[in-house]
PDB file of C-alpha atoms and ligand atoms in Angstrom:
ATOM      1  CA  UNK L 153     -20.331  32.944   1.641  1.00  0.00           C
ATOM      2  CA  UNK L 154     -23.880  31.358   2.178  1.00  0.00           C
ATOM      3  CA  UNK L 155     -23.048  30.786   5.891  1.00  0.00           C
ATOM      4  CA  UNK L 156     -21.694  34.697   6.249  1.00  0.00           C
ATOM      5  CA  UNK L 157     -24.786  35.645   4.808  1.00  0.00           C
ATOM      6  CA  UNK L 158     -26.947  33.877   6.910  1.00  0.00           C
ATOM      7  CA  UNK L 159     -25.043  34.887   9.819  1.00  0.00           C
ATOM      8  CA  UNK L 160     -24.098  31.464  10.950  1.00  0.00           C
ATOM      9  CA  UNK L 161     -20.461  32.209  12.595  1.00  0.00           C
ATOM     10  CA  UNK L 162     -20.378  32.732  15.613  1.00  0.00           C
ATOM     11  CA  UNK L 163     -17.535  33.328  18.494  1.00  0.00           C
ATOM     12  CA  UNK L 164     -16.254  30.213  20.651  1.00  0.00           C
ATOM     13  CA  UNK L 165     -14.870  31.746  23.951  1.00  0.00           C
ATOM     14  CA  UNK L 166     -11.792  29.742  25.427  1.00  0.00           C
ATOM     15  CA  UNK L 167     -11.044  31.354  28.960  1.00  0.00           C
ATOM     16  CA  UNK L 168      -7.663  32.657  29.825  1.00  0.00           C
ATOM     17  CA  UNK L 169      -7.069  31.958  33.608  1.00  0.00           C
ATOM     18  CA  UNK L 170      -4.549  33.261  35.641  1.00  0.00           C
ATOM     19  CA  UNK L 171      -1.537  30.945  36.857  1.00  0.00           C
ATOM     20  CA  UNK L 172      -1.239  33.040  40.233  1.00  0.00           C
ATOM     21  CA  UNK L 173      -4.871  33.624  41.556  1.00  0.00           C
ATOM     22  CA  UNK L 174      -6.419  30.497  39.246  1.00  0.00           C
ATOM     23  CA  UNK L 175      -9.129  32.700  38.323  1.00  0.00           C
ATOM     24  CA  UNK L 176     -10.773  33.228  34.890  1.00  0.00           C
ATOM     25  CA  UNK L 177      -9.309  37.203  33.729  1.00  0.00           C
ATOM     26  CA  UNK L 178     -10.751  36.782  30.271  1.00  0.00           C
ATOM     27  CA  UNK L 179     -11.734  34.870  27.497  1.00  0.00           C
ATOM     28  CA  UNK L 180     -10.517  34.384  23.244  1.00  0.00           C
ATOM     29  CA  UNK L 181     -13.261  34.377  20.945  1.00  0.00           C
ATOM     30  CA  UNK L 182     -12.785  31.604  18.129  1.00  0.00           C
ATOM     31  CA  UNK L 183     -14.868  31.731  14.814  1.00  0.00           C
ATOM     32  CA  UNK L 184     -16.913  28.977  15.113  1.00  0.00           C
ATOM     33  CA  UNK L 185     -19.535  28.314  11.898  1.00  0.00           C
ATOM     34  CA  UNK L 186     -23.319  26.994  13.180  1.00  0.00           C
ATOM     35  CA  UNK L 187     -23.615  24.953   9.824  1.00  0.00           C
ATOM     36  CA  UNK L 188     -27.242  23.557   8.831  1.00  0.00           C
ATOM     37  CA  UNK L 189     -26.084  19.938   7.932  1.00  0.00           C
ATOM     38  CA  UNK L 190     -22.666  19.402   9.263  1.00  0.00           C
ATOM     39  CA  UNK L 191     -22.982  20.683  13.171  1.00  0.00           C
ATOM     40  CA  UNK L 192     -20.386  23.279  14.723  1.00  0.00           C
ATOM     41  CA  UNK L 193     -17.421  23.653  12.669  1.00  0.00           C
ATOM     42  CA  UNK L 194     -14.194  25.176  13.497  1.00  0.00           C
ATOM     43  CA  UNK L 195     -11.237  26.744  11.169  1.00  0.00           C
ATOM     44  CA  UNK L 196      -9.977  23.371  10.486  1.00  0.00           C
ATOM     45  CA  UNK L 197     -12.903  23.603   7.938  1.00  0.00           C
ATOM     46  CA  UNK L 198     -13.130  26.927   7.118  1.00  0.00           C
ATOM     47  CA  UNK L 199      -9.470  28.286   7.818  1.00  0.00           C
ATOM     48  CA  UNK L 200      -9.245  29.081   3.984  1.00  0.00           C
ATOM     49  CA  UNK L 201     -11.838  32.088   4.454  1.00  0.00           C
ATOM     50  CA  UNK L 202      -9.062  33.722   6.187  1.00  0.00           C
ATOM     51  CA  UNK L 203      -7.421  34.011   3.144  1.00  0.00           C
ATOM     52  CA  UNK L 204      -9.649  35.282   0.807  1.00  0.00           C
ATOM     53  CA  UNK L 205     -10.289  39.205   1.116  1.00  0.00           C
ATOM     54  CA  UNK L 206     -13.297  40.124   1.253  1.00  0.00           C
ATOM     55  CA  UNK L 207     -14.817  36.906   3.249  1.00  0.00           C
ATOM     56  CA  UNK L 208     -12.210  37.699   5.863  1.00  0.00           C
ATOM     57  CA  UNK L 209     -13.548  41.448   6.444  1.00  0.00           C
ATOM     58  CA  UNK L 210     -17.025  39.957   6.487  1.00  0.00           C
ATOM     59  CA  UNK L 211     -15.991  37.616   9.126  1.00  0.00           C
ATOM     60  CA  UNK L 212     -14.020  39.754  11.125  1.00  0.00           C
ATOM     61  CA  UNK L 213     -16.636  42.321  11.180  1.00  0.00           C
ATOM     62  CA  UNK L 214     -19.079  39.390  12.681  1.00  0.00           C
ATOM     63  CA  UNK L 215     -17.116  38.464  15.312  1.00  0.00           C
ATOM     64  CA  UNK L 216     -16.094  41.696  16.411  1.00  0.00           C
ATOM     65  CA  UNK L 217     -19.728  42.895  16.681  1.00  0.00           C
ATOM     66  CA  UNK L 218     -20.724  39.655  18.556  1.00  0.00           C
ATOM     67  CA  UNK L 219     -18.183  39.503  20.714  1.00  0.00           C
ATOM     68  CA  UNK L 220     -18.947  43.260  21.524  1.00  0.00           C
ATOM     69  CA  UNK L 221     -22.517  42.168  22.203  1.00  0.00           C
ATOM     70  CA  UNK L 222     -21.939  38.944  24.282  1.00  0.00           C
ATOM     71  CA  UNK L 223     -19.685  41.135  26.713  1.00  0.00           C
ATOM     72  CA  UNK L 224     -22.367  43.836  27.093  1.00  0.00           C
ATOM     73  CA  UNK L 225     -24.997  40.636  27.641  1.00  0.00           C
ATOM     74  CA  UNK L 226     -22.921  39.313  29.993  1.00  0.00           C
ATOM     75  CA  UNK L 227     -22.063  42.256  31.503  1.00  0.00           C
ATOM     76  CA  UNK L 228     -26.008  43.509  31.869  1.00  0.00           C
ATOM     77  CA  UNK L 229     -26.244  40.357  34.002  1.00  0.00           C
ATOM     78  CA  UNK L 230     -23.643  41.320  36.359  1.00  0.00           C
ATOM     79  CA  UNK L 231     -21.018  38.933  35.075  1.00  0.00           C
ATOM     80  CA  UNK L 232     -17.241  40.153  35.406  1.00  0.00           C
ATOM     81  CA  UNK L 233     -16.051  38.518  31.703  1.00  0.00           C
ATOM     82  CA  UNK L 234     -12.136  40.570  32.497  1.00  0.00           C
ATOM     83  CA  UNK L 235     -10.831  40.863  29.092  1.00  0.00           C
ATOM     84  CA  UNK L 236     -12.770  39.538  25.786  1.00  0.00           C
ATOM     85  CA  UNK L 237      -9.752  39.040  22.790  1.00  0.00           C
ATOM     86  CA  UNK L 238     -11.017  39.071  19.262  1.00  0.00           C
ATOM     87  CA  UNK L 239      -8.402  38.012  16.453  1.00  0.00           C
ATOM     88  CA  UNK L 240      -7.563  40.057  13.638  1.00  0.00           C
ATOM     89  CA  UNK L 241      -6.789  38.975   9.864  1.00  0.00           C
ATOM     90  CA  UNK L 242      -3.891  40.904   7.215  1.00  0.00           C
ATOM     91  CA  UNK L 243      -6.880  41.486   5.516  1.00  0.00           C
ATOM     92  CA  UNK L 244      -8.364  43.232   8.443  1.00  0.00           C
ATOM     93  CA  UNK L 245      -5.647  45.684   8.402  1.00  0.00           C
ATOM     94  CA  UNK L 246      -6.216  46.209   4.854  1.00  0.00           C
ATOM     95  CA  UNK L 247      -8.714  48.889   5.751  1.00  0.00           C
ATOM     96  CA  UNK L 248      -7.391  51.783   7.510  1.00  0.00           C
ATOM     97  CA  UNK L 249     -10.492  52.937   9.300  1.00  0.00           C
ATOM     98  CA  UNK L 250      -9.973  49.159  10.934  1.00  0.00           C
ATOM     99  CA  UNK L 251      -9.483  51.381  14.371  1.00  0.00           C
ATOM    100  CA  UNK L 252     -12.084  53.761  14.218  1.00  0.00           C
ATOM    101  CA  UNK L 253     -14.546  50.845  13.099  1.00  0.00           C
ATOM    102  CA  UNK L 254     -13.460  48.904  15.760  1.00  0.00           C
ATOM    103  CA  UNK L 255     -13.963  51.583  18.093  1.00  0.00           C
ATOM    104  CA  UNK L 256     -17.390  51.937  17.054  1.00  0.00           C
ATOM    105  CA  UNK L 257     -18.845  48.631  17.626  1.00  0.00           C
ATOM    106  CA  UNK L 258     -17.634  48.622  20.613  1.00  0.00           C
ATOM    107  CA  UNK L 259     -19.204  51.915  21.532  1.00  0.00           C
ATOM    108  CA  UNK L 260     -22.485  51.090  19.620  1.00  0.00           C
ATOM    109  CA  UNK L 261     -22.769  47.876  22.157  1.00  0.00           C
ATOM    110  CA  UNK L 262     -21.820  49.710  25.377  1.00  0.00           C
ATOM    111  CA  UNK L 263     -18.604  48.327  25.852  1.00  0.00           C
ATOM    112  CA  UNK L 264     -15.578  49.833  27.186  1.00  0.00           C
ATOM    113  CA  UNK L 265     -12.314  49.430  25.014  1.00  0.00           C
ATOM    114  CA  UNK L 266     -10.174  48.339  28.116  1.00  0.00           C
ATOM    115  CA  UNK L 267     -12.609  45.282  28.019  1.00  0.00           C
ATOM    116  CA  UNK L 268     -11.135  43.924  24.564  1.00  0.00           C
ATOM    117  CA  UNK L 269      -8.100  42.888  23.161  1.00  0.00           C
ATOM    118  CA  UNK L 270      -7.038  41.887  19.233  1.00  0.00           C
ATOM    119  CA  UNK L 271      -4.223  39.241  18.802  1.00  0.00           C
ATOM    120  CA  UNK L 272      -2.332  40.131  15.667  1.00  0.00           C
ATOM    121  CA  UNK L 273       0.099  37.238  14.245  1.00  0.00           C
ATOM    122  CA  UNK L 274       3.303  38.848  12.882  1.00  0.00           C
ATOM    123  CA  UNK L 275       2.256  38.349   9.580  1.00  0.00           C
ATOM    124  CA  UNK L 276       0.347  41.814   9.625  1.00  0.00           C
ATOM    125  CA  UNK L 277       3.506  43.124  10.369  1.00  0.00           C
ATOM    126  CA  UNK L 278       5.047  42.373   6.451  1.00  0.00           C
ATOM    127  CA  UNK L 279       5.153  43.991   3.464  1.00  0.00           C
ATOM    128  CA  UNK L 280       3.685  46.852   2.453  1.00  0.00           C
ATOM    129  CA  UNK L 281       0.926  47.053   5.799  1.00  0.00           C
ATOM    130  CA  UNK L 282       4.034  47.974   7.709  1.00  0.00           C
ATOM    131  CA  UNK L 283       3.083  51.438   8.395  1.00  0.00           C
ATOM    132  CA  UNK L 284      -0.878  50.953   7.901  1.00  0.00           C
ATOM    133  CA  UNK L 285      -0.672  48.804  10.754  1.00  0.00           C
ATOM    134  CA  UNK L 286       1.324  50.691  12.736  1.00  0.00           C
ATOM    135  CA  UNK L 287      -1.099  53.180  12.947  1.00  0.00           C
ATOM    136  CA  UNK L 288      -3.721  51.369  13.700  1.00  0.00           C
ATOM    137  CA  UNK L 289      -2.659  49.542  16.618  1.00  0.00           C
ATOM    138  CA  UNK L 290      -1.323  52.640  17.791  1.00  0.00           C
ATOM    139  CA  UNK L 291      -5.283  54.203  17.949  1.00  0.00           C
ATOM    140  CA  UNK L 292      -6.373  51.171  19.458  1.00  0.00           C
ATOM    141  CA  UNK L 293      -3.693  51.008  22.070  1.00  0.00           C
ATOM    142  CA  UNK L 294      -4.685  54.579  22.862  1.00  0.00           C
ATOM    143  CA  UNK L 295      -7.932  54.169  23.263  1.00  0.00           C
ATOM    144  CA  UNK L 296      -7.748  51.082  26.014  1.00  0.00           C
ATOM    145  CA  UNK L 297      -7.968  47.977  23.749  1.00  0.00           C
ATOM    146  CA  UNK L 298      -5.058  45.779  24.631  1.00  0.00           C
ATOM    147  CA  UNK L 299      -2.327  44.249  21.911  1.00  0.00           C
ATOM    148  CA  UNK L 300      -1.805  40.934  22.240  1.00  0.00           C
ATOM    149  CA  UNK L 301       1.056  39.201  19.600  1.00  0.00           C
ATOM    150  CA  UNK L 302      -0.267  36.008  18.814  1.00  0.00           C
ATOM    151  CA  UNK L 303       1.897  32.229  18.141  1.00  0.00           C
ATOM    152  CA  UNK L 304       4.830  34.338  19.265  1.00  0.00           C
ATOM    153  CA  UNK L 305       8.221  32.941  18.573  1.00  0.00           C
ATOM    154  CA  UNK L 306       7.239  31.026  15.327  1.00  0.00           C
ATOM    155  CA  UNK L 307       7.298  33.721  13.000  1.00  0.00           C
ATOM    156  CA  UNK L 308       9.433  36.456  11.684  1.00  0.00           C
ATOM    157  CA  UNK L 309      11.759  39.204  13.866  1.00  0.00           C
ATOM    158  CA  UNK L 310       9.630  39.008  16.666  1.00  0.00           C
ATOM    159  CA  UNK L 311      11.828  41.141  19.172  1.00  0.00           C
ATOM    160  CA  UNK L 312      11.915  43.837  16.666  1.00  0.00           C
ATOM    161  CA  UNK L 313       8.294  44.239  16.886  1.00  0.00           C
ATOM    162  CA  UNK L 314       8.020  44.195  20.234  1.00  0.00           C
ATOM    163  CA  UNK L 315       9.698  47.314  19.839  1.00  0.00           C
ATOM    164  CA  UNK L 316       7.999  48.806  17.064  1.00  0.00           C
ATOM    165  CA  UNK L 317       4.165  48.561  18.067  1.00  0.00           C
ATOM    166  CA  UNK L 318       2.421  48.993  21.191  1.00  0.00           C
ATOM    167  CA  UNK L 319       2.465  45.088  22.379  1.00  0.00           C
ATOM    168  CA  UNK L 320       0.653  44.576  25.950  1.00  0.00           C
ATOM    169  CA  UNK L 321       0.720  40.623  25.723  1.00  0.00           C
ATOM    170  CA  UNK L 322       2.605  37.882  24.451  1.00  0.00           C
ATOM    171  CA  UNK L 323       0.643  34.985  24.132  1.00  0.00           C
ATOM    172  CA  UNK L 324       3.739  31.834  23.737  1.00  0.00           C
ATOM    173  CA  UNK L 325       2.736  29.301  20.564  1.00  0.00           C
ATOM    174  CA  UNK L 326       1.279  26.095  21.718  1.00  0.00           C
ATOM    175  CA  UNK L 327       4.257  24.328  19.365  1.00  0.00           C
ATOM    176  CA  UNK L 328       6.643  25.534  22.372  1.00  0.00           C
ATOM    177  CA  UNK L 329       4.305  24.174  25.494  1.00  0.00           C
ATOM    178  CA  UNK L 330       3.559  20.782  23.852  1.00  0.00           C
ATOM    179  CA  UNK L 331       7.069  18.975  23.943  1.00  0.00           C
ATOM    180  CA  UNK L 332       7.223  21.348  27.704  1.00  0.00           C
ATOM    181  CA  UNK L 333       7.586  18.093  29.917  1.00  0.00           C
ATOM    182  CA  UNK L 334      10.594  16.270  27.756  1.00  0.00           C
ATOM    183  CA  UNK L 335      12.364  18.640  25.552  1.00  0.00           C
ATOM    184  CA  UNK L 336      14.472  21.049  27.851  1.00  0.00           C
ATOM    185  CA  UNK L 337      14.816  23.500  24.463  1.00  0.00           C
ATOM    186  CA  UNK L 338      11.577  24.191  24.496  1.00  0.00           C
ATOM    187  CA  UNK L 339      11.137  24.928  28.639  1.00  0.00           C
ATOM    188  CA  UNK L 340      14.291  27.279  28.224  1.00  0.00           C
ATOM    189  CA  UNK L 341      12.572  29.117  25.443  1.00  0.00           C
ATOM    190  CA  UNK L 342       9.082  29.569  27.180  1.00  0.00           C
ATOM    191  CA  UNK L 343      11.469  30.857  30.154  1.00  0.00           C
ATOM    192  CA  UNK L 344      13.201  33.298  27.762  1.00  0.00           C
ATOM    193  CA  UNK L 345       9.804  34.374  26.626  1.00  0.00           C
ATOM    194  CA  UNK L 346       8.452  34.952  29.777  1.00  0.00           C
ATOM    195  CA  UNK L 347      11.238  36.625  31.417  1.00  0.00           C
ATOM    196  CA  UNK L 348      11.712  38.890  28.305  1.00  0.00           C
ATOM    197  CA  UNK L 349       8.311  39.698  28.942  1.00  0.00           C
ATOM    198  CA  UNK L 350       8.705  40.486  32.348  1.00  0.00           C
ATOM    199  CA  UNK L 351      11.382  43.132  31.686  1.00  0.00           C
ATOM    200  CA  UNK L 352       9.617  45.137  28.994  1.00  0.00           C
ATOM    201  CA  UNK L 353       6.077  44.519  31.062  1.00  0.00           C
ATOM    202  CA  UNK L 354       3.739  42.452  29.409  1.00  0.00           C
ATOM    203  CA  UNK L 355       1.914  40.089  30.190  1.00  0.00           C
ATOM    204  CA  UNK L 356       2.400  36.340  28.840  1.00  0.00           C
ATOM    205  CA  UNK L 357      -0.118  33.869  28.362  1.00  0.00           C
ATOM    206  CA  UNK L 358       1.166  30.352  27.317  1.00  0.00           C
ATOM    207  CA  UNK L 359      -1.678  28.785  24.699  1.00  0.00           C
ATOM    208  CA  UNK L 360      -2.416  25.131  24.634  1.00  0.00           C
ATOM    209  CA  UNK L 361      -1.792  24.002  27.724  1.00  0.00           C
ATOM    210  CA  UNK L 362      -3.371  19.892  28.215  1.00  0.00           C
ATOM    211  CA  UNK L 363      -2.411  18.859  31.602  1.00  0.00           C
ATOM    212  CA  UNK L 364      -1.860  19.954  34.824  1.00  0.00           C
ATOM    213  CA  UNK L 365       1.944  19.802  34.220  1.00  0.00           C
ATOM    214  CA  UNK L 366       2.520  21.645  31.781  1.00  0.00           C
ATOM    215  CA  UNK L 367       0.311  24.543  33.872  1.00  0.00           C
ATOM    216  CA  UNK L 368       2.884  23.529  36.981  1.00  0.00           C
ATOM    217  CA  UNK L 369       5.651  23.933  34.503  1.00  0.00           C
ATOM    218  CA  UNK L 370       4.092  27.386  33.471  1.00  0.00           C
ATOM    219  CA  UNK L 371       3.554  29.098  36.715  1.00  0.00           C
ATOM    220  CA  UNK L 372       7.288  27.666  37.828  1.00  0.00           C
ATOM    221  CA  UNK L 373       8.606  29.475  34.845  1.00  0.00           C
ATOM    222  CA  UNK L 374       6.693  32.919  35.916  1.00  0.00           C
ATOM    223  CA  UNK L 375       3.923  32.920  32.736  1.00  0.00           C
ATOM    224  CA  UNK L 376       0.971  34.841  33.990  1.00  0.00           C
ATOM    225  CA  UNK L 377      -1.800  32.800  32.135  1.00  0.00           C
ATOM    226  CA  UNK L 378      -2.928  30.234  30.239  1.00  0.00           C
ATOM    227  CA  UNK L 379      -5.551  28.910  27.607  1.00  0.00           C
ATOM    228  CA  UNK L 380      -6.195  25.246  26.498  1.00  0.00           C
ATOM    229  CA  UNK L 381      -7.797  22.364  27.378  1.00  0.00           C
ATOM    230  CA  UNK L 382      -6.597  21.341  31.012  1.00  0.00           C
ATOM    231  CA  UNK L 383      -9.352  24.176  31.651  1.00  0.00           C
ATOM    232  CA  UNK L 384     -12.121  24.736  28.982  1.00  0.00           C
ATOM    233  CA  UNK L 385     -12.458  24.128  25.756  1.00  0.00           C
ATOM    234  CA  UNK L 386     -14.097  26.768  23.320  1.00  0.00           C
ATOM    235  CA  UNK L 387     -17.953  27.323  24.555  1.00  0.00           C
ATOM    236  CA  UNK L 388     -20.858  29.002  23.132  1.00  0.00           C
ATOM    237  CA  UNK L 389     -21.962  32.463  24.845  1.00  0.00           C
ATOM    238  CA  UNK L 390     -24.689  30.989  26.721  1.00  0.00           C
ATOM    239  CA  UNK L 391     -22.912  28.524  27.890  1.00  0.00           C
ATOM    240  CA  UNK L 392     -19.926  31.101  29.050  1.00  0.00           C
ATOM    241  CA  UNK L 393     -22.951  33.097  30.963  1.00  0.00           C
ATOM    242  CA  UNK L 394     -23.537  29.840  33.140  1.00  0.00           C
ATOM    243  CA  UNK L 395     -20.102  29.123  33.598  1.00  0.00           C
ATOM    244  CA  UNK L 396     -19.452  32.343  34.946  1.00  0.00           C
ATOM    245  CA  UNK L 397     -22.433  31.857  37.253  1.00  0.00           C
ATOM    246  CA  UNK L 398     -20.873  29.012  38.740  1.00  0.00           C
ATOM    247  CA  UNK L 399     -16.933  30.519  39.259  1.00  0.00           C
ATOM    248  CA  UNK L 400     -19.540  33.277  40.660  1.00  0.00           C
ATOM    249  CA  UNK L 401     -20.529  31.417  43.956  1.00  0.00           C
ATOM    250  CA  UNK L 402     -17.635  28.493  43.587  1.00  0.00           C
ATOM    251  CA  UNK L 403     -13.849  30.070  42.115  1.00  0.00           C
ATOM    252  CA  UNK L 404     -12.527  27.269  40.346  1.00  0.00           C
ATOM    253  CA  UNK L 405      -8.919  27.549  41.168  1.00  0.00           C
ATOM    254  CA  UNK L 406      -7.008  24.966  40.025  1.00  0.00           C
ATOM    255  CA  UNK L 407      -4.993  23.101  42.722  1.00  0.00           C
ATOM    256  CA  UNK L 408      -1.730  24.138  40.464  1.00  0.00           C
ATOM    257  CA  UNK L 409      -2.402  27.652  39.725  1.00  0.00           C
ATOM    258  CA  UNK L 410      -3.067  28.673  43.608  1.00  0.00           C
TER     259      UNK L 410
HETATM  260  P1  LIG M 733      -5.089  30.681  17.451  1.00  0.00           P
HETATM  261  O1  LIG M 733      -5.506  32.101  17.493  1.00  0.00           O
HETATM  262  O2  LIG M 733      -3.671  30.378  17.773  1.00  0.00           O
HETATM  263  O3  LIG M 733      -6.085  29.919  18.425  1.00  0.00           O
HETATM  264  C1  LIG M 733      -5.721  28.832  19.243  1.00  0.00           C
HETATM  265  C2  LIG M 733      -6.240  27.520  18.691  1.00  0.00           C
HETATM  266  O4  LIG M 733      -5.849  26.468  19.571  1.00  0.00           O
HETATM  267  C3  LIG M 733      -7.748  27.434  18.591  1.00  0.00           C
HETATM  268  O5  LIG M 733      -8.049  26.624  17.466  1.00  0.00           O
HETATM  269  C4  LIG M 733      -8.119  26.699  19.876  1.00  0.00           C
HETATM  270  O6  LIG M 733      -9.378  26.057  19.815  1.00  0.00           O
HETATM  271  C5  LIG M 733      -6.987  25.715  19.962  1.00  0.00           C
HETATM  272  N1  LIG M 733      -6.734  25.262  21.323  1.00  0.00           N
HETATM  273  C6  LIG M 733      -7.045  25.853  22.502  1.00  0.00           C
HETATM  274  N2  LIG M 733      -6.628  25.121  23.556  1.00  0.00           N
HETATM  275  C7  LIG M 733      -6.010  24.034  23.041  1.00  0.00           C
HETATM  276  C8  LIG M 733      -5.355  22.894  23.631  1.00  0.00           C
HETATM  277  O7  LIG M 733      -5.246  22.741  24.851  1.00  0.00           O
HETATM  278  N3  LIG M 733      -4.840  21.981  22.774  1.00  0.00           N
HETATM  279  C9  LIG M 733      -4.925  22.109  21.416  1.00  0.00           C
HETATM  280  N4  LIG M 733      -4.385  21.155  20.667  1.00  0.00           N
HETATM  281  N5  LIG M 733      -5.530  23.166  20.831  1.00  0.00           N
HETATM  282  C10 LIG M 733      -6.063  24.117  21.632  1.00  0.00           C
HETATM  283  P2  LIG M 733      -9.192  27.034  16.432  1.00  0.00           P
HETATM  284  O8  LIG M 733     -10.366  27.602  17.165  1.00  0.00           O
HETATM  285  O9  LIG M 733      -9.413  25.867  15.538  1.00  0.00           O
HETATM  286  O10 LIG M 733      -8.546  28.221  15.615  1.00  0.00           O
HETATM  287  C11 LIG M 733      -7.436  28.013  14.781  1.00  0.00           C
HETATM  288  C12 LIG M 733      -6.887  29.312  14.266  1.00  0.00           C
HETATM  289  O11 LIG M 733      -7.825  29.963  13.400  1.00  0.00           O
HETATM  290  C13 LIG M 733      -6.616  30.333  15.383  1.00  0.00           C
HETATM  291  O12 LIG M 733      -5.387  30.043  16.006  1.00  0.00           O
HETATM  292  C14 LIG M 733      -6.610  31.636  14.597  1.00  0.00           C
HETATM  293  O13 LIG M 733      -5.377  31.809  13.966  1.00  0.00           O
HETATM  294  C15 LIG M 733      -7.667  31.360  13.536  1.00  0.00           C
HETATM  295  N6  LIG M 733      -8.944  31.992  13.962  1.00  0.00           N
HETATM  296  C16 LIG M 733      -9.930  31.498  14.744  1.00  0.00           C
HETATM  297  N7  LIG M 733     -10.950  32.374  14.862  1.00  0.00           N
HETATM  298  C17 LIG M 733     -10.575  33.484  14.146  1.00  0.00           C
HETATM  299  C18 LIG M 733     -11.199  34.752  13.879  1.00  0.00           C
HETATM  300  O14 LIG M 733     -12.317  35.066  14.331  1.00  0.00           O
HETATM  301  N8  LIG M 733     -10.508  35.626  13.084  1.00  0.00           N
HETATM  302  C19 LIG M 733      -9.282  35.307  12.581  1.00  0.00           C
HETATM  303  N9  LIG M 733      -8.667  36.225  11.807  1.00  0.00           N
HETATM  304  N10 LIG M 733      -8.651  34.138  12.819  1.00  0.00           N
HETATM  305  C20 LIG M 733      -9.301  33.241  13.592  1.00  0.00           C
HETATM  306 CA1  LIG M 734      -5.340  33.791  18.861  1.00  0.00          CA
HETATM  307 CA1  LIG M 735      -2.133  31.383  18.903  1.00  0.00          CA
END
């Protein structure tokens, strides 16, 4: 509560590069909490705020509106960011101007919606939200912001709501690349994904991807990006803007994603 109201959270931005050109198309924010004492925290400490109603709102607000504003910064210095992904809460969806709101930030920094993107777990997707969500991804599909469906394959009826709401992305759980190397149940279901994908045309991005292999593995199987550590870790804004300096004059294309 103390760090909310001191407006100590910030967004960590993990790029998302592409597996065919090797090129950075975007980035994930991930609340990240500047705390006094204890350094840079991440939601292995602070997870539970997700949980709790009000905080979560708070939160999400925050990192919508600061995402919003770190693409317009690094935009005003004439760096191409691609697509900036903010994730959203079940308590976010609790409010059902969440679109409209949404829509406003973005327009109060500048920012065009087909530069953002929300990841939504499938847990939004239960109980009584059903249709409140629904209509809310709907507005924010038609405006430009792209629908990303977040840890996909872990939780519950996933192919039915690929159906049901406007889904642009799948984004594969890291649980499924982990074991990709030695369990041959997991490659066949990040192939399933991925084709699956493919035929209803969305994009995939695989998450958690450590080594080279697995990103070998990735771009074999036909996923179209990835996140994780075999790339960049989570990075402040500032340090993004430099970052994208340097892909500016030098593309870092990764000797398995070319
Ligand atoms: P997520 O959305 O599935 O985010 C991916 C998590 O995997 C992030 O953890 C990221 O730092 C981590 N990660 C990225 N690459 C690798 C890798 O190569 N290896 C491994 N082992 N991990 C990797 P993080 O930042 O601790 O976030 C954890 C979860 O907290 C997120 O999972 C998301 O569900 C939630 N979260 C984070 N920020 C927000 C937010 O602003 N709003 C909401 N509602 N949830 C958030
Ligand atoms: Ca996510
Ligand atoms: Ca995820």
């Amino acid at each position: 509560r103390e760090g909310l109201a001191a407006r100590q959270f910030r967004p960590g931005y993990q790029p998302k590069i592409s597996l065919t050109t090797g090129r950075i198309v975007g980035f994930e924010a991930l609340a990240r909490w500047q705390h006094p004492t204890k350094g840079l925290l991440s939601p292995d400490y602070f997870g539970s705020v997700f949980a709790e109603h009000e905080l979560s709102i708070a939160l999400g607000e925050q990192m919508i509106r600061q995402a919003a504003a770190d693409v317009r910064s690094w935009l005003d210095q004439g760096l191409e960011c691609g697509r900036v992904a903010v994730n959203l809460s079940s308590a976010d969806f609790s409010d059902p101007e969440l679109a409209p709101r949404i829509l406003r930030m973005l327009e109060d920094a500048g920012v065009h919606p087909a530069c953002f993107e929300v990841e939504v777990t499938e847990t939004v997707f239960l109980g009584r939200r059903t249709a409140t969500a629904s209509s809310i991804l709907n507005e924010l599909h038609k405006a430009g912001v792209s629908i990303a469906l977040d840890d996909f394959g872990t939780g519950f009826a996933s192919l039915t709501h690929l159906k049901q709401y406007p889904v642009d992305h799948i984004k594969i759980d890291q649980s499924f690349v982990r074991n990709l190397i030695d369990d041959d149940v997991d490659a066949a279901i990040v192939t399933a994904i991925v084709t699956l994908g493919h035929a209803m045309g969305l994009h995939t991005t695989a998450e958690g991807v450590e080594t080279e292999e697995e990103g070998a593995i990735l771009r074999q199987a036909g996923c179209d990006q990835f996140q994780g550590y075999a790339y960049a870790r989570p990075m402040t804004a500032e340090t993004i803007g430099s970052f994208l300096i340097a892909t500016l004059s030098r593309p870092m294309v990764m000797p398995w994603a070319s």
